[in-house]
mmCIF file of C-alpha atoms in Angstrom:
data_model
loop_
_atom_site.group_PDB
_atom_site.id
_atom_site.type_symbol
_atom_site.label_atom_id
_atom_site.label_comp_id
_atom_site.label_asym_id
_atom_site.label_seq_id
_atom_site.Cartn_x
_atom_site.Cartn_y
_atom_site.Cartn_z
ATOM 1 C CA MET A 1 -0.113 -0.025 -0.003
ATOM 2 C CA LYS A 2 1.395 3.399 -0.953
ATOM 3 C CA GLN A 3 1.731 5.899 1.578
ATOM 4 C CA LEU A 4 -0.993 8.374 0.797
ATOM 5 C CA GLU A 5 -3.205 5.997 -0.949
ATOM 6 C CA LYS A 6 -7.009 7.028 -0.280
ATOM 7 C CA THR A 7 -5.827 10.545 0.198
ATOM 8 C CA LEU A 8 -7.073 13.623 -1.853
ATOM 9 C CA LEU A 9 -5.618 16.958 -1.821
ATOM 10 C CA MET A 10 -7.777 19.638 -2.548
ATOM 11 C CA THR A 11 -6.179 23.037 -3.441
ATOM 12 C CA ASP A 12 -7.594 26.762 -4.114
ATOM 13 C CA LEU A 13 -6.121 28.110 -7.119
ATOM 14 C CA ASP A 14 -5.345 31.976 -6.891
ATOM 15 C CA GLY A 15 -3.510 33.097 -3.575
ATOM 16 C CA THR A 16 -2.731 29.418 -2.715
ATOM 17 C CA LEU A 17 -1.423 27.205 -5.561
ATOM 18 C CA LEU A 18 -0.892 30.060 -7.917
ATOM 19 C CA PRO A 19 1.896 32.973 -7.279
ATOM 20 C CA SER A 20 1.163 36.287 -8.118
ATOM 21 C CA ASP A 21 2.129 35.975 -11.751
ATOM 22 C CA LYS A 22 -0.760 33.179 -12.283
ATOM 23 C CA ARG A 23 1.821 30.663 -13.709
ATOM 24 C CA LEU A 24 2.028 27.265 -12.229
ATOM 25 C CA ALA A 25 5.695 26.970 -10.648
ATOM 26 C CA ALA A 26 8.037 23.990 -11.473
ATOM 27 C CA VAL A 27 8.709 23.535 -7.791
ATOM 28 C CA ASP A 28 4.954 22.843 -6.972
ATOM 29 C CA LEU A 29 4.326 20.756 -10.062
ATOM 30 C CA ALA A 30 7.016 18.676 -9.072
ATOM 31 C CA ALA A 31 5.629 18.317 -5.600
ATOM 32 C CA ILE A 32 2.374 17.393 -6.754
ATOM 33 C CA ASP A 33 4.209 14.493 -8.950
ATOM 34 C CA ARG A 34 5.649 13.333 -5.730
ATOM 35 C CA PHE A 35 2.409 13.133 -3.785
ATOM 36 C CA ARG A 36 0.574 11.202 -6.776
ATOM 37 C CA HIS A 37 3.774 8.900 -6.786
ATOM 38 C CA ALA A 38 3.359 8.323 -3.347
ATOM 39 C CA GLY A 39 -0.552 7.157 -4.297
ATOM 40 C CA GLY A 40 -2.070 10.600 -3.272
ATOM 41 C CA THR A 41 -4.943 12.213 -5.632
ATOM 42 C CA PHE A 42 -4.962 15.473 -6.528
ATOM 43 C CA SER A 43 -7.345 18.221 -7.678
ATOM 44 C CA ILE A 44 -8.503 21.967 -7.323
ATOM 45 C CA ALA A 45 -11.130 23.875 -6.047
ATOM 46 C CA THR A 46 -11.394 27.256 -7.506
ATOM 47 C CA GLY A 47 -13.930 30.312 -7.902
ATOM 48 C CA ARG A 48 -12.892 30.460 -11.545
ATOM 49 C CA THR A 49 -15.195 29.378 -14.239
ATOM 50 C CA LEU A 50 -14.398 26.700 -16.575
ATOM 51 C CA GLN A 51 -13.120 28.895 -19.155
ATOM 52 C CA ALA A 52 -10.877 30.654 -16.757
ATOM 53 C CA ALA A 53 -9.555 27.175 -15.191
ATOM 54 C CA GLN A 54 -9.156 25.150 -18.249
ATOM 55 C CA ARG A 55 -5.457 26.105 -18.769
ATOM 56 C CA TYR A 56 -4.627 24.882 -15.360
ATOM 57 C CA LEU A 57 -6.792 21.856 -15.358
ATOM 58 C CA ASP A 58 -4.656 20.825 -18.625
ATOM 59 C CA ALA A 59 -1.303 21.762 -17.260
ATOM 60 C CA LEU A 60 -2.225 19.723 -14.022
ATOM 61 C CA HIS A 61 -3.420 16.959 -15.978
ATOM 62 C CA LEU A 62 -6.328 16.471 -13.573
ATOM 63 C CA ASP A 63 -7.775 12.761 -13.685
ATOM 64 C CA MET A 64 -10.350 13.842 -10.865
ATOM 65 C CA PRO A 65 -13.254 15.994 -10.857
ATOM 66 C CA CYS A 66 -12.702 19.447 -9.465
ATOM 67 C CA ILE A 67 -14.800 22.216 -7.997
ATOM 68 C CA LEU A 68 -15.346 25.539 -10.062
ATOM 69 C CA PHE A 69 -17.549 28.548 -9.786
ATOM 70 C CA ASN A 70 -16.774 28.746 -5.608
ATOM 71 C CA GLY A 71 -18.820 25.467 -5.343
ATOM 72 C CA ALA A 72 -21.777 25.674 -7.845
ATOM 73 C CA VAL A 73 -20.329 23.110 -10.242
ATOM 74 C CA ILE A 74 -18.441 19.946 -9.864
ATOM 75 C CA TYR A 75 -16.808 19.182 -13.032
ATOM 76 C CA ASP A 76 -15.230 16.107 -14.646
ATOM 77 C CA PRO A 77 -12.128 17.203 -16.874
ATOM 78 C CA VAL A 78 -11.645 13.650 -18.024
ATOM 79 C CA SER A 79 -15.344 12.938 -19.537
ATOM 80 C CA LYS A 80 -15.647 16.611 -19.885
ATOM 81 C CA THR A 81 -19.123 16.579 -18.081
ATOM 82 C CA VAL A 82 -20.621 18.525 -15.139
ATOM 83 C CA LEU A 83 -21.537 15.920 -12.434
ATOM 84 C CA ASP A 84 -23.381 18.531 -10.195
ATOM 85 C CA ALA A 85 -24.503 22.165 -10.653
ATOM 86 C CA VAL A 86 -26.561 24.486 -8.518
ATOM 87 C CA THR A 87 -27.851 27.833 -10.383
ATOM 88 C CA LEU A 88 -29.129 30.965 -9.178
ATOM 89 C CA PRO A 89 -32.747 31.877 -8.783
ATOM 90 C CA ALA A 90 -34.456 34.056 -11.416
ATOM 91 C CA ASP A 91 -34.494 37.027 -8.687
ATOM 92 C CA ALA A 92 -30.637 37.230 -9.357
ATOM 93 C CA VAL A 93 -31.515 39.376 -12.583
ATOM 94 C CA GLN A 94 -33.232 42.025 -10.502
ATOM 95 C CA MET A 95 -30.807 42.129 -7.742
ATOM 96 C CA THR A 96 -27.945 42.340 -10.037
ATOM 97 C CA ARG A 97 -29.672 45.653 -11.794
ATOM 98 C CA LYS A 98 -30.295 47.102 -8.173
ATOM 99 C CA VAL A 99 -26.522 46.986 -7.326
ATOM 100 C CA LEU A 100 -25.405 48.351 -10.920
ATOM 101 C CA ASP A 101 -28.183 51.414 -10.442
ATOM 102 C CA ALA A 102 -26.711 51.861 -6.838
ATOM 103 C CA PHE A 103 -23.043 51.680 -7.689
ATOM 104 C CA PRO A 104 -22.084 53.142 -11.183
ATOM 105 C CA ASP A 105 -18.252 52.087 -10.258
ATOM 106 C CA VAL A 106 -19.120 48.495 -10.100
ATOM 107 C CA SER A 107 -18.896 46.050 -12.943
ATOM 108 C CA THR A 108 -20.704 42.507 -12.975
ATOM 109 C CA GLU A 109 -19.698 39.196 -14.510
ATOM 110 C CA ILE A 110 -22.685 37.095 -14.911
ATOM 111 C CA LEU A 111 -21.349 33.663 -15.128
ATOM 112 C CA ARG A 112 -22.956 30.643 -16.856
ATOM 113 C CA LEU A 113 -21.261 27.234 -17.767
ATOM 114 C CA ASN A 114 -19.876 28.105 -21.013
ATOM 115 C CA ALA A 115 -19.855 32.219 -21.116
ATOM 116 C CA THR A 116 -18.810 35.150 -19.135
ATOM 117 C CA TYR A 117 -21.209 38.173 -19.561
ATOM 118 C CA VAL A 118 -20.152 41.839 -18.319
ATOM 119 C CA SER A 119 -22.330 44.715 -18.082
ATOM 120 C CA HIS A 120 -19.556 47.280 -18.534
ATOM 121 C CA LEU A 121 -15.880 47.360 -18.351
ATOM 122 C CA THR A 122 -14.181 49.123 -15.568
ATOM 123 C CA GLU A 123 -10.415 49.325 -15.233
ATOM 124 C CA HIS A 124 -10.534 46.487 -12.231
ATOM 125 C CA GLU A 125 -12.713 44.596 -14.675
ATOM 126 C CA LYS A 126 -10.490 44.771 -17.410
ATOM 127 C CA VAL A 127 -7.638 43.604 -15.373
ATOM 128 C CA HIS A 128 -9.424 40.572 -14.134
ATOM 129 C CA LEU A 129 -10.533 39.398 -17.511
ATOM 130 C CA GLN A 130 -6.928 39.655 -18.733
ATOM 131 C CA ILE A 131 -5.642 37.571 -15.831
ATOM 132 C CA CYS A 132 -8.334 34.985 -16.562
ATOM 133 C CA GLN A 133 -7.678 35.224 -20.117
ATOM 134 C CA VAL A 134 -11.665 35.264 -21.087
ATOM 135 C CA GLU A 135 -13.246 37.320 -23.847
ATOM 136 C CA PRO A 136 -16.324 38.508 -22.465
ATOM 137 C CA ILE A 137 -19.847 38.822 -24.041
ATOM 138 C CA LEU A 138 -21.156 42.734 -23.377
ATOM 139 C CA MET A 139 -24.500 42.322 -22.320
ATOM 140 C CA GLU A 140 -27.032 43.846 -19.759
ATOM 141 C CA PRO A 141 -28.202 41.569 -17.140
ATOM 142 C CA GLU A 142 -31.955 41.625 -18.595
ATOM 143 C CA GLU A 143 -30.626 40.266 -22.084
ATOM 144 C CA ILE A 144 -28.858 37.491 -20.740
ATOM 145 C CA PRO A 145 -30.603 34.137 -20.681
ATOM 146 C CA LYS A 146 -32.092 33.679 -17.184
ATOM 147 C CA ASP A 147 -31.446 29.890 -16.901
ATOM 148 C CA GLY A 148 -27.990 28.610 -15.967
ATOM 149 C CA TRP A 149 -26.614 31.706 -13.839
ATOM 150 C CA LEU A 150 -24.232 29.995 -11.641
ATOM 151 C CA LYS A 151 -22.750 33.109 -10.092
ATOM 152 C CA VAL A 152 -22.379 36.958 -10.308
ATOM 153 C CA LEU A 153 -19.065 38.448 -9.584
ATOM 154 C CA PHE A 154 -19.279 42.118 -8.586
ATOM 155 C CA THR A 155 -15.843 44.136 -9.236
ATOM 156 C CA ILE A 156 -15.055 47.329 -7.459
ATOM 157 C CA ALA A 157 -12.206 49.269 -5.915
ATOM 158 C CA ALA A 158 -10.877 47.780 -2.917
ATOM 159 C CA GLU A 159 -11.384 51.101 -0.888
ATOM 160 C CA ARG A 160 -15.123 50.862 -1.919
ATOM 161 C CA MET A 161 -15.712 47.378 -1.114
ATOM 162 C CA PRO A 162 -17.019 48.193 2.576
ATOM 163 C CA ALA A 163 -19.747 50.412 1.115
ATOM 164 C CA LEU A 164 -20.730 47.551 -1.387
ATOM 165 C CA ILE A 165 -20.892 44.963 1.419
ATOM 166 C CA ASP A 166 -22.819 47.287 3.627
ATOM 167 C CA PHE A 167 -25.133 47.725 0.520
ATOM 168 C CA PHE A 168 -25.895 43.924 0.427
ATOM 169 C CA ALA A 169 -26.332 44.025 4.245
ATOM 170 C CA GLN A 170 -29.240 46.222 4.010
ATOM 171 C CA GLN A 171 -31.160 44.275 1.443
ATOM 172 C CA ALA A 172 -33.604 41.266 2.214
ATOM 173 C CA TRP A 173 -32.063 38.826 -0.423
ATOM 174 C CA ASN A 174 -32.342 35.488 1.450
ATOM 175 C CA CYS A 175 -32.594 33.263 -1.570
ATOM 176 C CA VAL A 176 -28.961 33.724 -2.253
ATOM 177 C CA ASP A 177 -25.610 33.898 -0.415
ATOM 178 C CA PHE A 178 -22.749 36.267 -0.789
ATOM 179 C CA VAL A 179 -19.155 35.916 -0.012
ATOM 180 C CA GLN A 180 -15.714 38.033 -0.407
ATOM 181 C CA SER A 181 -13.091 36.306 -2.629
ATOM 182 C CA GLU A 182 -10.636 39.002 -3.116
ATOM 183 C CA ALA A 183 -9.819 42.588 -2.374
ATOM 184 C CA HIS A 184 -11.965 43.685 -5.428
ATOM 185 C CA PHE A 185 -14.325 40.837 -5.818
ATOM 186 C CA TYR A 186 -17.867 40.174 -4.097
ATOM 187 C CA GLU A 187 -19.903 37.359 -5.213
ATOM 188 C CA MET A 188 -23.573 36.252 -5.340
ATOM 189 C CA LEU A 189 -24.059 32.407 -4.951
ATOM 190 C CA PRO A 190 -26.879 30.242 -4.934
ATOM 191 C CA LYS A 191 -28.290 29.713 -1.446
ATOM 192 C CA GLY A 192 -26.214 27.515 0.430
ATOM 193 C CA VAL A 193 -23.463 26.969 -1.906
ATOM 194 C CA THR A 194 -19.867 27.105 -1.044
ATOM 195 C CA LYS A 195 -16.618 25.282 -1.887
ATOM 196 C CA GLY A 196 -17.423 23.372 1.235
ATOM 197 C CA SER A 197 -20.901 22.493 0.463
ATOM 198 C CA ALA A 198 -19.551 21.226 -2.769
ATOM 199 C CA LEU A 199 -16.813 19.251 -1.011
ATOM 200 C CA ARG A 200 -19.317 17.244 0.960
ATOM 201 C CA SER A 201 -21.141 16.567 -2.392
ATOM 202 C CA TYR A 202 -17.909 15.374 -4.014
ATOM 203 C CA ARG A 203 -17.231 12.951 -1.377
ATOM 204 C CA THR A 204 -20.497 11.325 -2.209
ATOM 205 C CA ILE A 205 -20.322 11.721 -5.996
ATOM 206 C CA CYS A 206 -16.643 10.354 -6.139
ATOM 207 C CA HIS A 207 -17.357 7.771 -3.527
ATOM 208 C CA LEU A 208 -14.684 9.053 -1.316
ATOM 209 C CA GLU A 209 -16.517 8.122 1.983
ATOM 210 C CA ASP A 210 -13.494 6.212 3.621
ATOM 211 C CA TRP A 211 -10.862 8.568 2.004
ATOM 212 C CA LYS A 212 -8.847 11.419 3.926
ATOM 213 C CA ILE A 213 -9.388 14.617 2.230
ATOM 214 C CA ALA A 214 -6.669 17.638 2.733
ATOM 215 C CA ALA A 215 -7.832 20.976 1.599
ATOM 216 C CA ALA A 216 -5.681 24.539 1.129
ATOM 217 C CA GLY A 217 -7.157 28.103 0.854
ATOM 218 C CA ASP A 218 -6.288 31.450 1.636
ATOM 219 C CA PHE A 219 -9.544 33.839 1.497
ATOM 220 C CA ASP A 220 -13.224 33.922 3.015
ATOM 221 C CA ASN A 221 -14.351 31.927 0.072
ATOM 222 C CA ASP A 222 -12.247 29.014 1.062
ATOM 223 C CA LEU A 223 -13.296 28.867 4.845
ATOM 224 C CA GLU A 224 -16.248 26.468 4.587
ATOM 225 C CA MET A 225 -13.904 23.929 2.370
ATOM 226 C CA LEU A 226 -11.439 24.021 5.271
ATOM 227 C CA ARG A 227 -13.756 23.227 7.727
ATOM 228 C CA ALA A 228 -15.293 20.335 5.629
ATOM 229 C CA ALA A 229 -11.933 18.792 4.933
ATOM 230 C CA ASP A 230 -10.387 16.169 7.406
ATOM 231 C CA LEU A 231 -7.148 18.220 7.346
ATOM 232 C CA SER A 232 -6.575 21.765 6.255
ATOM 233 C CA ALA A 233 -3.792 24.133 5.559
ATOM 234 C CA CYS A 234 -3.239 27.766 4.241
ATOM 235 C CA PRO A 235 -0.392 29.660 2.922
ATOM 236 C CA SER A 236 1.350 32.723 5.064
ATOM 237 C CA ASN A 237 -0.493 35.138 2.975
ATOM 238 C CA ALA A 238 -3.782 33.957 4.151
ATOM 239 C CA GLN A 239 -6.607 36.098 5.539
ATOM 240 C CA PRO A 240 -6.467 36.361 9.504
ATOM 241 C CA CYS A 241 -9.812 34.239 9.506
ATOM 242 C CA VAL A 242 -8.380 31.519 7.314
ATOM 243 C CA LYS A 243 -5.221 31.164 9.485
ATOM 244 C CA ALA A 244 -7.603 30.853 12.558
ATOM 245 C CA ALA A 245 -9.542 28.259 10.904
ATOM 246 C CA ALA A 246 -6.837 26.071 9.243
ATOM 247 C CA ASP A 247 -5.019 23.229 11.048
ATOM 248 C CA VAL A 248 -1.811 23.916 9.605
ATOM 249 C CA GLN A 249 -0.394 27.320 9.099
ATOM 250 C CA LEU A 250 2.372 27.180 6.512
ATOM 251 C CA LYS A 251 5.614 29.273 6.574
ATOM 252 C CA ASN A 252 5.587 29.890 2.951
ATOM 253 C CA SER A 253 3.221 32.063 0.837
ATOM 254 C CA CYS A 254 1.669 31.259 -2.654
ATOM 255 C CA ASP A 255 4.833 33.026 -3.987
ATOM 256 C CA MET A 256 7.218 30.741 -2.043
ATOM 257 C CA HIS A 257 5.548 27.336 -2.961
ATOM 258 C CA ALA A 258 3.280 26.943 0.138
ATOM 259 C CA ILE A 259 1.534 23.615 -1.539
ATOM 260 C CA ALA A 260 5.055 22.101 -2.121
ATOM 261 C CA GLU A 261 5.659 23.054 1.590
ATOM 262 C CA TRP A 262 2.802 21.157 2.614
ATOM 263 C CA ILE A 263 3.247 18.154 0.382
ATOM 264 C CA ASP A 264 6.693 17.855 1.609
ATOM 265 C CA GLN A 265 5.183 17.633 5.277
ATOM 266 C CA MET A 266 2.422 15.025 4.302
ATOM 267 C CA LEU A 267 5.252 13.014 2.800
#
């Protein structure tokens, strides 16, 4: 029996596995290979869409399903099929419009499985699209097909984020959930959907009931995944709330190969 047989390592991408330049590092890739050679299984859980994550799925040679859209989708890159998906209610259209009317400096990404729709391009949104290497469809929320909305990403300047969060807190929008996923990003997700809820479904869908699942993340949107895992870790650049929740606080940041550090610990 190999050392890490029946062990799944599920890691966040941005801020955890990916360094600031968004390029997979050779050090981390070599560590993942060692992890697999020892019998471990590797996958990712990300807020990214399928389009934005695809190049990493290919580079990592994933042979297990992954979690996308911050938990709204479980996707099998081998069969190229969606194993599970939870969508936003139709009310998300009116909610998105109300935010746009209240905050002219907000840009929204309405995310469906195979398309990214953008209401208008702010400078922060242009940078995000460039990082994700996604070509958006410019369209107002009311013009987008109402079915299949997996999440809505609101992009705003970091100093304006408290005002945006306060606005959401004043609304009686109980049919959806919200989470901050980066300094500039606030997300509308289907009710009850997190990376943690997806990981619990993943365990059942992939028949991993007797497996040990280790998870790593750095931001608020990773918290529920860390809590749902059997063992959790975070890089040194993680948010304070994530450091408090993780079982292991790694010495290295995402720019200094934190995932390689954790794999070497497990080995």
